[in-house]
mmCIF file of C-alpha atoms in Angstrom:
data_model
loop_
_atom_site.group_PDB
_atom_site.id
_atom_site.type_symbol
_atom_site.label_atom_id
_atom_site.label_comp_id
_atom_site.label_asym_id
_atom_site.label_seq_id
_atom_site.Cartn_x
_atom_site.Cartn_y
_atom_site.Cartn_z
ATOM 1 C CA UNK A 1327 0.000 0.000 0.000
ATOM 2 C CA UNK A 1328 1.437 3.686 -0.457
ATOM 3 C CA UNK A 1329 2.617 5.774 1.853
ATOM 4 C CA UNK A 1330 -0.084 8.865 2.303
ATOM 5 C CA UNK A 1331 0.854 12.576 1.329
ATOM 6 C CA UNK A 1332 0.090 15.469 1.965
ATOM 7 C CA UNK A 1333 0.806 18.995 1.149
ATOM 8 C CA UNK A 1334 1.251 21.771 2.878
ATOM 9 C CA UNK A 1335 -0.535 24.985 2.150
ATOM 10 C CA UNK A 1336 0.274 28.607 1.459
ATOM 11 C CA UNK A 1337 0.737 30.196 4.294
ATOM 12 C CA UNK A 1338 4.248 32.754 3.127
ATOM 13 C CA UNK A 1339 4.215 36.740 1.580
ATOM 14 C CA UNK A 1340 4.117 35.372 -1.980
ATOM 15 C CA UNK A 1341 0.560 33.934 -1.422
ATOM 16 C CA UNK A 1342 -2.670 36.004 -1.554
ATOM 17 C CA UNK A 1343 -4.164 33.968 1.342
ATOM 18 C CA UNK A 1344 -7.931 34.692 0.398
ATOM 19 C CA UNK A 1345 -7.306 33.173 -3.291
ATOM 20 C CA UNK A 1346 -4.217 30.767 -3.214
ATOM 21 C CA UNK A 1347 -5.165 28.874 0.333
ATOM 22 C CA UNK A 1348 -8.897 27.857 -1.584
ATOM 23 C CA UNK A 1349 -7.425 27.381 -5.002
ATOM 24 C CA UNK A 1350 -4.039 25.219 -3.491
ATOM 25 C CA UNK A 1351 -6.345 22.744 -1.505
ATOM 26 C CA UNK A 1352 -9.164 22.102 -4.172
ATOM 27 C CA UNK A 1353 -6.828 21.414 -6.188
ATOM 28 C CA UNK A 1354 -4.463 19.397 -4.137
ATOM 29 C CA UNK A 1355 -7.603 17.453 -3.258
ATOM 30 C CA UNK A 1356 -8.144 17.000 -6.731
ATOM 31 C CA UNK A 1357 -4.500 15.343 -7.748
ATOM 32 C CA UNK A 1358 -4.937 13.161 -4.865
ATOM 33 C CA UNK A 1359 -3.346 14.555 -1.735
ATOM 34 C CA UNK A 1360 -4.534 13.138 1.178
ATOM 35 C CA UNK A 1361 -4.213 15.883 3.412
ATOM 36 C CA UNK A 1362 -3.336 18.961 3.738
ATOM 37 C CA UNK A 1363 -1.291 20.598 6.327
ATOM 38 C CA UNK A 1364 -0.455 24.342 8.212
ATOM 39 C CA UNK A 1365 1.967 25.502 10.695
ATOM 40 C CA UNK A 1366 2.872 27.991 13.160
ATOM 41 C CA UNK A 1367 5.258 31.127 12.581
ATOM 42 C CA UNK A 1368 4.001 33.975 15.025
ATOM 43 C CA UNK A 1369 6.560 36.364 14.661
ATOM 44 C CA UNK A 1370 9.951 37.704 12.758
ATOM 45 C CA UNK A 1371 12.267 39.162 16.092
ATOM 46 C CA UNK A 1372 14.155 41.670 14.106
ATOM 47 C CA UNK A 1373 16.593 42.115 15.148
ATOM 48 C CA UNK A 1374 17.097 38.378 16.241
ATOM 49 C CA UNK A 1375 17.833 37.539 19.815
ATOM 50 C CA UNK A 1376 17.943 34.054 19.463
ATOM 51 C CA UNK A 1377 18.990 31.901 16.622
ATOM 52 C CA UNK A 1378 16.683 29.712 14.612
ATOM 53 C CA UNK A 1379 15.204 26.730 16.192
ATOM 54 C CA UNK A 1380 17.711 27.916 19.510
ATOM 55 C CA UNK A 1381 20.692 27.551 18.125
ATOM 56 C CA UNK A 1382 23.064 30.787 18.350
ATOM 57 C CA UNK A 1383 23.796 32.422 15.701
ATOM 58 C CA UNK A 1384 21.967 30.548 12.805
ATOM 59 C CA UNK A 1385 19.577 33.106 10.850
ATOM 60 C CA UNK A 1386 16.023 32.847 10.949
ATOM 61 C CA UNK A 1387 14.944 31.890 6.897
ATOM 62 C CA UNK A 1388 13.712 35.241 5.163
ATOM 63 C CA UNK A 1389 10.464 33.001 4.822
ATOM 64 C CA UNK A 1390 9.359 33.145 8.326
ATOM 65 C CA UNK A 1391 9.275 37.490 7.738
ATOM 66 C CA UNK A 1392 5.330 36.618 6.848
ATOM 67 C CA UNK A 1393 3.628 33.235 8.067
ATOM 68 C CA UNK A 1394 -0.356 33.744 8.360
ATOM 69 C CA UNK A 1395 -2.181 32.722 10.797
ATOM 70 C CA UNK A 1396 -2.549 28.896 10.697
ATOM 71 C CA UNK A 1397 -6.442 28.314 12.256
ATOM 72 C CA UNK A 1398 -7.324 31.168 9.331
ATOM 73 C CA UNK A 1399 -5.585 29.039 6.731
ATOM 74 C CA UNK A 1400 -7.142 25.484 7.842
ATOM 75 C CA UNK A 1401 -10.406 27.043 7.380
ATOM 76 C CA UNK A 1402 -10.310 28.565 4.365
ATOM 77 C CA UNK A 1403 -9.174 25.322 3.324
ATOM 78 C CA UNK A 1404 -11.638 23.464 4.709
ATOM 79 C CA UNK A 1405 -14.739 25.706 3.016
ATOM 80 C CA UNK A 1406 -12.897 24.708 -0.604
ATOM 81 C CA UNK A 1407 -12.498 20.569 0.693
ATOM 82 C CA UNK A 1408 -14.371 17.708 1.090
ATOM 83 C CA UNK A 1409 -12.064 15.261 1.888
ATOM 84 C CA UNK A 1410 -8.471 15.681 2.709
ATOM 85 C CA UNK A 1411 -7.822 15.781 6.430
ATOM 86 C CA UNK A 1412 -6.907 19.030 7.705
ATOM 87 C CA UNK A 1413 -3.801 19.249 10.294
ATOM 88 C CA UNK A 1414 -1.058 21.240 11.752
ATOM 89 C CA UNK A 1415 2.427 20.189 11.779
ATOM 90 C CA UNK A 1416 2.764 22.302 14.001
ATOM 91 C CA UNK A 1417 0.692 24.700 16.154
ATOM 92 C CA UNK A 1418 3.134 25.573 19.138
ATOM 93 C CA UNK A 1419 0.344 25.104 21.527
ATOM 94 C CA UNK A 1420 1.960 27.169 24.418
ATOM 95 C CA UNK A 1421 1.583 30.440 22.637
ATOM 96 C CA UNK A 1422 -2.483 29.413 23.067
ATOM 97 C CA UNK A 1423 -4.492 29.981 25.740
ATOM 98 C CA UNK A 1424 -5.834 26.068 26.051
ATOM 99 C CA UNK A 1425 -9.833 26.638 26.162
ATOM 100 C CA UNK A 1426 -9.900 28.941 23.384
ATOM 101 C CA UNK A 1427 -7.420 26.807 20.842
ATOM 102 C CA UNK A 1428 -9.991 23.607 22.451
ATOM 103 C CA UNK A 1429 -12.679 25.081 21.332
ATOM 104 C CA UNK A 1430 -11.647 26.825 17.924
ATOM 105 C CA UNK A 1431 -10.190 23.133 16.941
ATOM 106 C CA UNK A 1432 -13.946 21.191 17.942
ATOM 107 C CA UNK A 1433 -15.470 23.763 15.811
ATOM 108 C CA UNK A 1434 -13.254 23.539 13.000
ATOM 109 C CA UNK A 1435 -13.680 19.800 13.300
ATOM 110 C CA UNK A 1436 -17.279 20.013 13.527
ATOM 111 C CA UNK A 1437 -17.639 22.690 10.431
ATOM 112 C CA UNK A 1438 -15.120 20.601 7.820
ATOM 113 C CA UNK A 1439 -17.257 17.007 8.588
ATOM 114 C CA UNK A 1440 -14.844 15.183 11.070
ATOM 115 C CA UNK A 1441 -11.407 16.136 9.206
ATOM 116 C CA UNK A 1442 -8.934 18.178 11.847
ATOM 117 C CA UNK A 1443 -5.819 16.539 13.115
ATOM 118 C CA UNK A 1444 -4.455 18.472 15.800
ATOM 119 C CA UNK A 1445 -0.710 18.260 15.760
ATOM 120 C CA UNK A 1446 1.369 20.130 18.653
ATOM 121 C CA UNK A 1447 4.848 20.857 19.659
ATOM 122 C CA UNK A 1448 6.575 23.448 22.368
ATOM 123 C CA UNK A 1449 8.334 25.718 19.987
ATOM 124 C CA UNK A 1450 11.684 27.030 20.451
ATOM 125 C CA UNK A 1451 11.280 30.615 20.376
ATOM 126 C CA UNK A 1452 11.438 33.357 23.835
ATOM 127 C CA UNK A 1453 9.734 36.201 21.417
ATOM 128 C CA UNK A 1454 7.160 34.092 20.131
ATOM 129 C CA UNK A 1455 6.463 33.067 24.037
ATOM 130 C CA UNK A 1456 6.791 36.623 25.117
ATOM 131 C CA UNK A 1457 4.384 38.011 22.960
ATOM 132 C CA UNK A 1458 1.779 35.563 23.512
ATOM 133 C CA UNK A 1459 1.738 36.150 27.199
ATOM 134 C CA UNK A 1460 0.297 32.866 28.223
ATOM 135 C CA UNK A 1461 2.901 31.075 30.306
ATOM 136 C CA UNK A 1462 6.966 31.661 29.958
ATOM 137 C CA UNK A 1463 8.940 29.574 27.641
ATOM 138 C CA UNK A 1464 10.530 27.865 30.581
ATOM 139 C CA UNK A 1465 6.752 26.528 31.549
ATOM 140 C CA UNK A 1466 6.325 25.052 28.187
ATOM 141 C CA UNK A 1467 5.608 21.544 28.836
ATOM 142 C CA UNK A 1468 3.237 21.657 31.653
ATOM 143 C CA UNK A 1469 1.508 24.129 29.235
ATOM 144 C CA UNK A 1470 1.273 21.769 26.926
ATOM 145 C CA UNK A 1471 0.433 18.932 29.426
ATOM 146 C CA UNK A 1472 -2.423 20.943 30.642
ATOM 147 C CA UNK A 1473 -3.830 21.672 27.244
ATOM 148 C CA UNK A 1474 -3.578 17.857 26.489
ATOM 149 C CA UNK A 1475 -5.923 17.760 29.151
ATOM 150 C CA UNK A 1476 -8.019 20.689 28.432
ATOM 151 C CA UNK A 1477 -8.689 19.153 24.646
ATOM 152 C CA UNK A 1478 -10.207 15.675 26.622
ATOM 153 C CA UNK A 1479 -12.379 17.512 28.407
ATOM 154 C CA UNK A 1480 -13.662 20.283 26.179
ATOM 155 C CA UNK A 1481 -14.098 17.838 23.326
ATOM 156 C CA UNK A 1482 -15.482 15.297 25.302
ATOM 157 C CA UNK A 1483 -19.164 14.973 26.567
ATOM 158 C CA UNK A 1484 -20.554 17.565 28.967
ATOM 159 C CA UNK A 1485 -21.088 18.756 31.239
ATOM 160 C CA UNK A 1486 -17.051 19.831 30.738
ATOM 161 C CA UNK A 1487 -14.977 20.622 33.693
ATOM 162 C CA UNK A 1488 -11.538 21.175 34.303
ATOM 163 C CA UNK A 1489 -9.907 22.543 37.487
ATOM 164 C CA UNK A 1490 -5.725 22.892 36.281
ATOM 165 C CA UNK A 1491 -3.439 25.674 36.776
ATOM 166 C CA UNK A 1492 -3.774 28.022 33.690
ATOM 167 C CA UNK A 1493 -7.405 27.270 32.870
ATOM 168 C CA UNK A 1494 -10.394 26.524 35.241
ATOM 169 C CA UNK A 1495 -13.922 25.519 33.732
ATOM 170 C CA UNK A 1496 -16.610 25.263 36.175
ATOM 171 C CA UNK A 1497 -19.209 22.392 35.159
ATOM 172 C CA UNK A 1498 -20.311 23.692 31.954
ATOM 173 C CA UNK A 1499 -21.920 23.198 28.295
ATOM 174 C CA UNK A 1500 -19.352 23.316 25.514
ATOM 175 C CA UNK A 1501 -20.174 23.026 21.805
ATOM 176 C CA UNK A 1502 -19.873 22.665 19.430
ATOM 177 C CA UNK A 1503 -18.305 18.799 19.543
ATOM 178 C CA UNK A 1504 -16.101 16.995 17.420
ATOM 179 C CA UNK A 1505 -17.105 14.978 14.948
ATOM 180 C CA UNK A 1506 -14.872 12.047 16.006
ATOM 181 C CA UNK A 1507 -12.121 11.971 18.508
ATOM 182 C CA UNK A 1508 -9.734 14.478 17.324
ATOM 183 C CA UNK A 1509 -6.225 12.851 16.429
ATOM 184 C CA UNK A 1510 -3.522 14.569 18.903
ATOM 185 C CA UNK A 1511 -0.024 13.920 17.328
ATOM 186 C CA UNK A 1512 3.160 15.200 18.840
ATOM 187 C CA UNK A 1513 6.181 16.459 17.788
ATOM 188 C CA UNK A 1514 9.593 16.176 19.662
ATOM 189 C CA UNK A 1515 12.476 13.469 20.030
ATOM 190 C CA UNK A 1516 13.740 14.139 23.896
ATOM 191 C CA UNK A 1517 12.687 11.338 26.592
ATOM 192 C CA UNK A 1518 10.224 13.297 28.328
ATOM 193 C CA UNK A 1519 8.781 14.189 25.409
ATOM 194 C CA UNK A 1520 8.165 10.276 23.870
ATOM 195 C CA UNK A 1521 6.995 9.530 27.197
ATOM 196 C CA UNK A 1522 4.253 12.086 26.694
ATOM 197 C CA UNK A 1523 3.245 11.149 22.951
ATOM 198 C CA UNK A 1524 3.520 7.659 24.295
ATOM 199 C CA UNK A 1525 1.151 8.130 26.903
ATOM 200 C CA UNK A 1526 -1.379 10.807 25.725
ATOM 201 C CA UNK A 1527 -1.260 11.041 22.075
ATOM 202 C CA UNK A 1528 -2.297 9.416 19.133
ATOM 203 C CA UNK A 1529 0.601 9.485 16.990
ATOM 204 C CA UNK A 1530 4.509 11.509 16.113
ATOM 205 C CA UNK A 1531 5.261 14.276 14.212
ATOM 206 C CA UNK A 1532 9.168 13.678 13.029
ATOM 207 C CA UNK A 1533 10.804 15.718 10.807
ATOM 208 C CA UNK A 1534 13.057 14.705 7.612
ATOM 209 C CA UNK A 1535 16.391 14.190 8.982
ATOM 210 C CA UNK A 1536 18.416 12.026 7.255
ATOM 211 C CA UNK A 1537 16.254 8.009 6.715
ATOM 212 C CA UNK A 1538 18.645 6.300 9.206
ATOM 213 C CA UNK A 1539 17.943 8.889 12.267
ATOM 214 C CA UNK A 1540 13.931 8.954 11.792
ATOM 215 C CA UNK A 1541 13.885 5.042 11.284
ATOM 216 C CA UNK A 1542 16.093 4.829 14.732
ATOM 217 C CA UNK A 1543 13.572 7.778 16.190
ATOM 218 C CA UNK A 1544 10.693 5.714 15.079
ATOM 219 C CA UNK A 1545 12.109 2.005 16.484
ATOM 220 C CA UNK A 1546 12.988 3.629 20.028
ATOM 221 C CA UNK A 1547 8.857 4.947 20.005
ATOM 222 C CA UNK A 1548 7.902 1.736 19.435
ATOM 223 C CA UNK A 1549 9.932 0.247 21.966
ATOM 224 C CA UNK A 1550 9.234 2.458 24.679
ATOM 225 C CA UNK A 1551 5.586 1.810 23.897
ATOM 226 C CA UNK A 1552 5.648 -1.837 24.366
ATOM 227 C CA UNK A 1553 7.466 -0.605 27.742
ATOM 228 C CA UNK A 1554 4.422 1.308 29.018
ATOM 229 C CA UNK A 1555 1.908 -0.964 28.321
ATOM 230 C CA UNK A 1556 0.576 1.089 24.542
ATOM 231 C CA UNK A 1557 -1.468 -1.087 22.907
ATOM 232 C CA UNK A 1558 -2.975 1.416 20.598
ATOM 233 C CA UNK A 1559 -1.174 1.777 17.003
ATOM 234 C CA UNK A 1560 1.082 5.079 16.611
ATOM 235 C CA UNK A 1561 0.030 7.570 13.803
ATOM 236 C CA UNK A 1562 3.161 8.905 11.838
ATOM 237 C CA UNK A 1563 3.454 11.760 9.918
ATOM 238 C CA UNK A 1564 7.051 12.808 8.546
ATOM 239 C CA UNK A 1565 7.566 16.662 7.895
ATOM 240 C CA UNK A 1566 9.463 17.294 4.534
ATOM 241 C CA UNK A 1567 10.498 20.777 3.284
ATOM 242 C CA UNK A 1568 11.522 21.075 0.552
ATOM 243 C CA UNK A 1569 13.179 23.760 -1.696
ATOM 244 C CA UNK A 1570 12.603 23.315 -5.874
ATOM 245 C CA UNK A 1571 15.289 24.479 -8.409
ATOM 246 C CA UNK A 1572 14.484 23.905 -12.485
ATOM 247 C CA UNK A 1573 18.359 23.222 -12.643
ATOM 248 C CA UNK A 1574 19.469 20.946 -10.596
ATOM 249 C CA UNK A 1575 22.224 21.649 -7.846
ATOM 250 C CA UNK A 1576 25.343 20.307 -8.620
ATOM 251 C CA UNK A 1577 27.793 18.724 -6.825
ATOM 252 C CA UNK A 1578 28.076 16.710 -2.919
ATOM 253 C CA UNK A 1579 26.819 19.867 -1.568
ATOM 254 C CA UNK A 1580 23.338 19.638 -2.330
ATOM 255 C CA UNK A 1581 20.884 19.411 0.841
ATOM 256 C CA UNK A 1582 18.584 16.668 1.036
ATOM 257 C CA UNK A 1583 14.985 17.853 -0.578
ATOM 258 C CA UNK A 1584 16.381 20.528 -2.614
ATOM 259 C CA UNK A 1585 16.809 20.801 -5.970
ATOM 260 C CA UNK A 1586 14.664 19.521 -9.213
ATOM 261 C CA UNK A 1587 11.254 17.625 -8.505
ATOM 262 C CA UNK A 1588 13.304 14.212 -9.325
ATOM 263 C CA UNK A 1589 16.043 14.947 -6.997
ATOM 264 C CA UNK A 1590 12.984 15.862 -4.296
ATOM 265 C CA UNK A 1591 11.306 12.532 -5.152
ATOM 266 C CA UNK A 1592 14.932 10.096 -4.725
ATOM 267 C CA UNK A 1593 15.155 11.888 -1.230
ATOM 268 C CA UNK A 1594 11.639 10.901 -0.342
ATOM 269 C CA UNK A 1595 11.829 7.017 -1.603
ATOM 270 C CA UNK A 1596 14.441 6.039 1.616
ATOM 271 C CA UNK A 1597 11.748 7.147 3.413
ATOM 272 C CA UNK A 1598 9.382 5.097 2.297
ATOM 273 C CA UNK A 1599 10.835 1.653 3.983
ATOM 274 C CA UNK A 1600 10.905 2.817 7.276
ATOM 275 C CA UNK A 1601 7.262 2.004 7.972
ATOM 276 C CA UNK A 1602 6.059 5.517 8.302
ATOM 277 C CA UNK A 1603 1.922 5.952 7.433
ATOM 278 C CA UNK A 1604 2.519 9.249 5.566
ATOM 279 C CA UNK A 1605 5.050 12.100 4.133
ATOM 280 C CA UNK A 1606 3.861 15.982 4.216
ATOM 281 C CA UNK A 1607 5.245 18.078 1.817
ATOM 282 C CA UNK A 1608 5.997 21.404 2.212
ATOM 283 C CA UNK A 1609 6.667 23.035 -1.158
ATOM 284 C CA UNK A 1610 5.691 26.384 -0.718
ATOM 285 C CA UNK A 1611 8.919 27.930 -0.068
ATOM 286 C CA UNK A 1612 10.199 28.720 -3.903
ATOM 287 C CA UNK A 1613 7.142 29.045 -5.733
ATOM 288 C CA UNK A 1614 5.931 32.533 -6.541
ATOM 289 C CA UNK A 1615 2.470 32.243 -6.240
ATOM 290 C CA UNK A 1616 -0.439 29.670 -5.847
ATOM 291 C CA UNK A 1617 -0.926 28.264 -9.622
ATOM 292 C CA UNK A 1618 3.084 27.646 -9.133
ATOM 293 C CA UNK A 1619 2.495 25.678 -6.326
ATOM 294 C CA UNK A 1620 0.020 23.707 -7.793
ATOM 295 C CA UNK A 1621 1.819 22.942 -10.912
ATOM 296 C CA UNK A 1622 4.842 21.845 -8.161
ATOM 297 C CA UNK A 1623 2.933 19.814 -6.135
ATOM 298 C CA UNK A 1624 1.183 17.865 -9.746
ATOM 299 C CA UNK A 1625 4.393 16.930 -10.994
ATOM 300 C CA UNK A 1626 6.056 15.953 -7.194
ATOM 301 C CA UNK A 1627 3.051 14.220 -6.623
ATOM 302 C CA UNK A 1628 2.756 12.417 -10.066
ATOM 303 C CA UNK A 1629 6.703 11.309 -10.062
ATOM 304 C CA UNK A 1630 6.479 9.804 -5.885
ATOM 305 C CA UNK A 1631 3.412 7.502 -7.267
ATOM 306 C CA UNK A 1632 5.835 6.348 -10.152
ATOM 307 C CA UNK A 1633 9.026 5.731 -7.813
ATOM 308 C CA UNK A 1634 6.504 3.687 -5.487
ATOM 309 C CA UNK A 1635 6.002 6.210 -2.918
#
């Protein structure tokens, strides 16, 4: 059986967000994608304070200057779909205050027909944390605990309560309600973090490091599983970003998922063995508009069917 895909949608400055998110995922539904995918960029420090993803002094991609708002883009992509799931690889839940991102993801679920997958991670960045004002970055994970726990019981039956120690509901109606359970999947690769996808989530968000680190990733997961007592399968989802070129970079140099659609297809096939259920594609970082992207994500799409993908 193939491995799933999905793509992600246009979300950077190039985009007119009110035309291209709409036109992108009909017509990503339409070639076949099986989902289609947003994520989280609050802010562009400037000047930086803190290097990209935490690590000093590596730049922040010119991309992130203008990321829109991810909830926004999921729905206008959900009012143009009928069927491709709808998920966020990732929100960085801490920067949300837990019974308003709760709510906003039931009803999003409940508007689209039973298609959100709600996919979370920590974040890495102190300005995105400080302008949020919910909790400080050093907080981040019993944030994210708590909201785990706010998203049972909001999208669960009522009456909803929840007594924690950012967000107290006091017996109440909530609605509207899910369609179905809303898939939780969880980024992150330290101990404490496995331990909590093991434990309260539905399935992993990894992200395309090289084949052999991600199939290593994904054996330890299952291992520590069988360790707590899982018995409930693992949903994977593997992150790919990808960077297009119509001539194709030459040399050893070239980075993995960057260069002409073939080259981006022979970097996706290793991944393909490791036992992973699907592959989102994030193309929409060279492109200059929307019917770009589409025409991208046709011939990436068409070409990972033929290698077997």
């Amino acid at each position: 059986m193939a491995i799933r895909l999905g793509l992600g949608l246009p979300q950077m400055r190039q985009y007119d967000l009110g035309r291209d998110v709409p036109g992108v995922a009909r017509e990503a539904e339409r070639i076949g994608y099986d989902s289609l995918w947003v994520f989280e960029r609050a802010l562009f420090p400037e000047p930086a304070t803190q290097g990209l993803y935490g690590i000093e002094g590596l730049p922040w991609p010119d991309s992130y200057r203008h990321v829109a708002d991810p909830l926004v883009t999921l729905t206008l992509a959900a009012a143009a779909t009928e069927r491709a799931e709808l998920g966020s690889s990732v929100l960085v839940a801490p920067l949300h205050v837990p019974f308003q991102l709760a709510k906003a993801l039931a009803s999003l679920d409940a508007a689209s027909g039973g298609r959100v997958v709600a996919g979370f991670g920590t974040g890495w960045s102190h300005d995105e944390y400080a302008a949020a004002s919910v909790r400080p970055f050093e907080e981040r994970g019993k944030v994210l605990d708590e909201l785990l726990a706010v998203c049972r019981a909001v999208w669960g039956p009522d009456p909803v309560a929840h007594d924690g120690r950012i967000t107290k509901i006091a017996p109440a109606l909530v609605g509207p309600k899910p369609v179905r359970p809303i898939p939780v999947l969880l980024a992150g690769s330290s101990p404490k973090a496995q331990r909590r996808l093991v434990d309260h989530a539905d399935g992993w968000l990894p992200v395309g490091t090289a084949p052999e680190a991600v199939a290593a990733q994904w054996s330890r997961l299952r291992e520590l599983a069988e360790e707590r007592g899982r018995t409930e399968p693992i949903r994977t989802v593997l992150r790919v970003n990808a960077e297009y070129s119509a001539k194709a970079y030459e040399g050893s140099g070239r980075q993995p998922f960057q260069g002409s659609v073939e080259q981006i297809v022979e970097d996706l096939v290793p991944y393909a063995g490791i036992g992973l259920e699907e592959v989102l594609l994030d193309l929409q970082g060279t492109p200059r508009d929307g019917e770009e992207l589409k025409d991208l994500a046709a011939r990436v799409y068409e070409q990972a069917r033929a290698a077997g993908v």
